[in-house]
mmCIF file of C-alpha atoms in Angstrom:
data_model
loop_
_atom_site.group_PDB
_atom_site.id
_atom_site.type_symbol
_atom_site.label_atom_id
_atom_site.label_comp_id
_atom_site.label_asym_id
_atom_site.label_seq_id
_atom_site.Cartn_x
_atom_site.Cartn_y
_atom_site.Cartn_z
ATOM 1 C CA MET A 22 0.073 -0.039 0.090
ATOM 2 C CA THR A 23 1.163 3.082 -0.901
ATOM 3 C CA TYR A 24 1.186 6.346 1.084
ATOM 4 C CA ALA A 25 -1.651 7.854 -1.192
ATOM 5 C CA GLU A 26 -3.542 4.711 -0.562
ATOM 6 C CA PHE A 27 -3.224 4.529 2.957
ATOM 7 C CA PHE A 28 -4.093 8.453 3.533
ATOM 8 C CA TYR A 29 -7.226 8.380 1.232
ATOM 9 C CA GLU A 30 -8.240 5.020 2.867
ATOM 10 C CA ILE A 31 -8.211 6.825 6.464
ATOM 11 C CA LYS A 32 -9.719 9.897 4.914
ATOM 12 C CA ASN A 33 -12.665 8.262 3.249
ATOM 13 C CA ARG A 34 -13.270 6.319 6.491
ATOM 14 C CA PHE A 35 -13.759 9.539 8.559
ATOM 15 C CA MET A 36 -14.894 12.506 6.312
ATOM 16 C CA GLY A 37 -18.683 12.647 7.005
ATOM 17 C CA ALA A 38 -18.490 12.084 10.513
ATOM 18 C CA ASP A 39 -20.877 14.092 12.519
ATOM 19 C CA LEU A 40 -18.587 15.884 14.938
ATOM 20 C CA SER A 41 -21.175 18.591 16.142
ATOM 21 C CA ASP A 42 -20.884 17.454 19.753
ATOM 22 C CA ILE A 43 -17.550 18.420 19.896
ATOM 23 C CA LYS A 44 -17.297 21.708 20.670
ATOM 24 C CA GLU A 45 -13.266 22.220 21.371
ATOM 25 C CA HIS A 46 -10.610 22.248 18.622
ATOM 26 C CA LEU A 47 -8.708 19.580 18.412
ATOM 27 C CA ALA A 48 -5.255 18.776 15.892
ATOM 28 C CA PHE A 49 -3.622 15.689 15.833
ATOM 29 C CA GLN A 50 -0.875 14.985 13.635
ATOM 30 C CA PHE A 51 0.086 10.933 12.390
ATOM 31 C CA ASN A 52 3.374 9.821 11.085
ATOM 32 C CA ILE A 53 3.105 6.562 9.721
ATOM 33 C CA GLU A 54 6.343 4.412 9.556
ATOM 34 C CA ASP A 55 6.778 2.425 7.024
ATOM 35 C CA GLU A 56 9.092 2.453 3.902
ATOM 36 C CA GLU A 57 6.276 2.111 1.361
ATOM 37 C CA ALA A 58 3.152 4.123 3.005
ATOM 38 C CA GLY A 59 5.413 6.401 5.178
ATOM 39 C CA GLY A 60 4.224 9.754 5.769
ATOM 40 C CA ILE A 61 2.468 12.475 7.846
ATOM 41 C CA PHE A 62 -1.279 13.587 7.654
ATOM 42 C CA TYR A 63 -3.403 15.571 10.301
ATOM 43 C CA VAL A 64 -6.703 15.384 11.507
ATOM 44 C CA GLU A 65 -8.668 18.524 12.636
ATOM 45 C CA VAL A 66 -12.027 19.244 14.288
ATOM 46 C CA LYS A 67 -12.648 22.932 14.678
ATOM 47 C CA ASP A 68 -16.572 24.164 14.906
ATOM 48 C CA GLY A 69 -17.312 20.435 15.101
ATOM 49 C CA GLU A 70 -16.361 20.243 11.323
ATOM 50 C CA LEU A 71 -13.497 17.393 10.356
ATOM 51 C CA ALA A 72 -10.598 18.047 8.374
ATOM 52 C CA VAL A 73 -8.452 15.147 7.327
ATOM 53 C CA GLU A 74 -5.429 16.304 5.372
ATOM 54 C CA PRO A 75 -1.686 15.436 4.157
ATOM 55 C CA TYR A 76 0.130 17.958 5.558
ATOM 56 C CA GLU A 77 2.405 18.383 9.315
ATOM 57 C CA TYR A 78 0.008 20.391 11.739
ATOM 58 C CA TYR A 79 2.807 22.440 13.545
ATOM 59 C CA ASP A 80 0.284 23.823 16.406
ATOM 60 C CA ARG A 81 -0.794 20.394 16.987
ATOM 61 C CA ASP A 82 -2.368 19.324 20.250
ATOM 62 C CA ALA A 83 -0.603 15.547 19.929
ATOM 63 C CA MET A 84 1.304 13.587 17.859
ATOM 64 C CA PHE A 85 0.624 9.689 16.736
ATOM 65 C CA THR A 86 2.892 7.434 15.879
ATOM 66 C CA ALA A 87 2.291 3.907 14.341
ATOM 67 C CA THR A 88 2.542 1.517 11.328
ATOM 68 C CA PRO A 89 -0.045 1.839 8.946
ATOM 69 C CA ASP A 90 -1.361 -1.539 10.166
ATOM 70 C CA THR A 91 -1.663 -0.207 13.933
ATOM 71 C CA PHE A 92 -3.530 2.662 12.164
ATOM 72 C CA LEU A 93 -5.907 1.275 10.048
ATOM 73 C CA LYS A 94 -6.944 -1.450 12.973
ATOM 74 C CA ILE A 95 -7.486 1.524 15.298
ATOM 75 C CA ALA A 96 -9.245 3.350 12.711
ATOM 76 C CA GLU A 97 -11.741 0.290 12.243
ATOM 77 C CA GLY A 98 -12.233 -0.467 15.911
ATOM 78 C CA LYS A 99 -9.985 -3.675 15.932
ATOM 79 C CA ILE A 100 -7.902 -2.290 18.478
ATOM 80 C CA ASP A 101 -8.086 0.341 21.168
ATOM 81 C CA PRO A 102 -5.937 3.300 20.730
ATOM 82 C CA ILE A 103 -5.078 3.085 24.401
ATOM 83 C CA TRP A 104 -4.350 -0.544 24.444
ATOM 84 C CA ALA A 105 -2.264 0.507 21.586
ATOM 85 C CA PHE A 106 -0.473 2.878 23.261
ATOM 86 C CA THR A 107 0.254 0.425 26.364
ATOM 87 C CA VAL A 108 1.977 -2.292 24.362
ATOM 88 C CA GLN A 109 3.970 0.305 22.519
ATOM 89 C CA LYS A 110 2.203 -0.318 18.926
ATOM 90 C CA LEU A 111 1.267 3.371 19.024
ATOM 91 C CA LYS A 112 3.430 6.296 20.178
ATOM 92 C CA VAL A 113 1.757 9.495 21.681
ATOM 93 C CA GLU A 114 3.189 13.296 22.640
ATOM 94 C CA GLY A 115 1.744 16.522 23.481
ATOM 95 C CA ASN A 116 -1.676 17.088 25.117
ATOM 96 C CA ILE A 117 -2.871 13.392 26.665
ATOM 97 C CA ASP A 118 -6.271 15.006 27.479
ATOM 98 C CA LYS A 119 -6.412 15.973 23.915
ATOM 99 C CA ALA A 120 -4.988 12.595 22.767
ATOM 100 C CA LEU A 121 -7.499 10.737 24.365
ATOM 101 C CA ARG A 122 -10.609 12.297 22.387
ATOM 102 C CA LEU A 123 -9.007 10.460 19.490
ATOM 103 C CA LYS A 124 -11.026 7.285 20.820
ATOM 104 C CA ASP A 125 -14.214 9.564 20.753
ATOM 105 C CA ILE A 126 -14.015 10.359 17.270
ATOM 106 C CA ILE A 127 -13.648 6.876 16.181
ATOM 107 C CA GLU A 128 -16.285 5.929 18.523
ATOM 108 C CA ILE A 129 -18.702 8.475 16.888
ATOM 109 C CA LYS A 130 -17.940 7.495 13.354
ATOM 110 C CA GLN A 131 -18.173 3.778 14.181
ATOM 111 C CA LYS A 132 -21.983 4.322 15.543
ATOM 112 C CA GLN A 133 -22.632 6.472 12.681
ATOM 113 C CA MET A 134 -21.517 3.848 10.498
ATOM 114 C CA LYS A 135 -23.348 1.044 12.072
ATOM 115 C CA LYS A 136 -26.626 3.711 12.021
ATOM 116 C CA GLU A 137 -26.518 3.724 8.308
ATOM 117 C CA LYS A 138 -25.870 -0.113 7.793
ATOM 118 C CA LYS A 139 -29.124 -0.635 9.709
ATOM 119 C CA ASP A 140 -30.741 1.869 7.850
ATOM 120 C CA LYS A 141 -29.665 0.636 4.537
ATOM 121 C CA GLU A 142 -31.042 -2.769 5.215
ATOM 122 C CA LYS A 143 -34.091 -1.469 6.784
ATOM 123 C CA GLN A 144 -34.525 0.380 3.468
ATOM 124 C CA GLU A 145 -33.892 -2.684 1.452
ATOM 125 C CA LYS A 146 -36.262 -5.013 3.400
ATOM 126 C CA LEU A 147 -39.113 -2.377 2.792
ATOM 127 C CA GLU A 148 -37.939 -2.579 -1.067
ATOM 128 C CA LYS A 149 -38.102 -5.863 -0.695
ATOM 129 C CA LYS A 150 -41.542 -6.025 0.450
ATOM 130 C CA GLU A 151 -42.708 -3.726 -2.021
ATOM 131 C CA ASP A 152 -41.375 -5.939 -5.150
ATOM 132 C CA LYS A 153 -43.105 -8.724 -3.608
ATOM 133 C CA LYS A 154 -46.625 -6.516 -3.704
ATOM 134 C CA LYS A 155 -46.194 -5.558 -7.340
ATOM 135 C CA LYS A 156 -45.799 -8.827 -8.234
#
């Protein structure tokens, strides 16, 4: 996986997240340690809006460093970021209180994705019912 592929995978996973309940400003930089997919990107929450961009963020609250595999597993909810930090798969520098908000962002997006999946399944069931009625 290249850096561009990795970056767009992460960006697509989180864009559209409803973070309107997060009123504070959060700025995180992610350093990806990998020969092929290595690079830097940032995530910023400002006025409840999410930005994910392929740049350094010098005035960041926290900086996370890990392999692409670790970041993907965290983003997918397969591993907890606090656990990853504890077992040294994830390095964290900066404001720890704000760094912990990353978990909130991930959980918000996961709940949103589950709801969207459930809504889609309901819609498909309704459409199947309607199709049966027409026949």
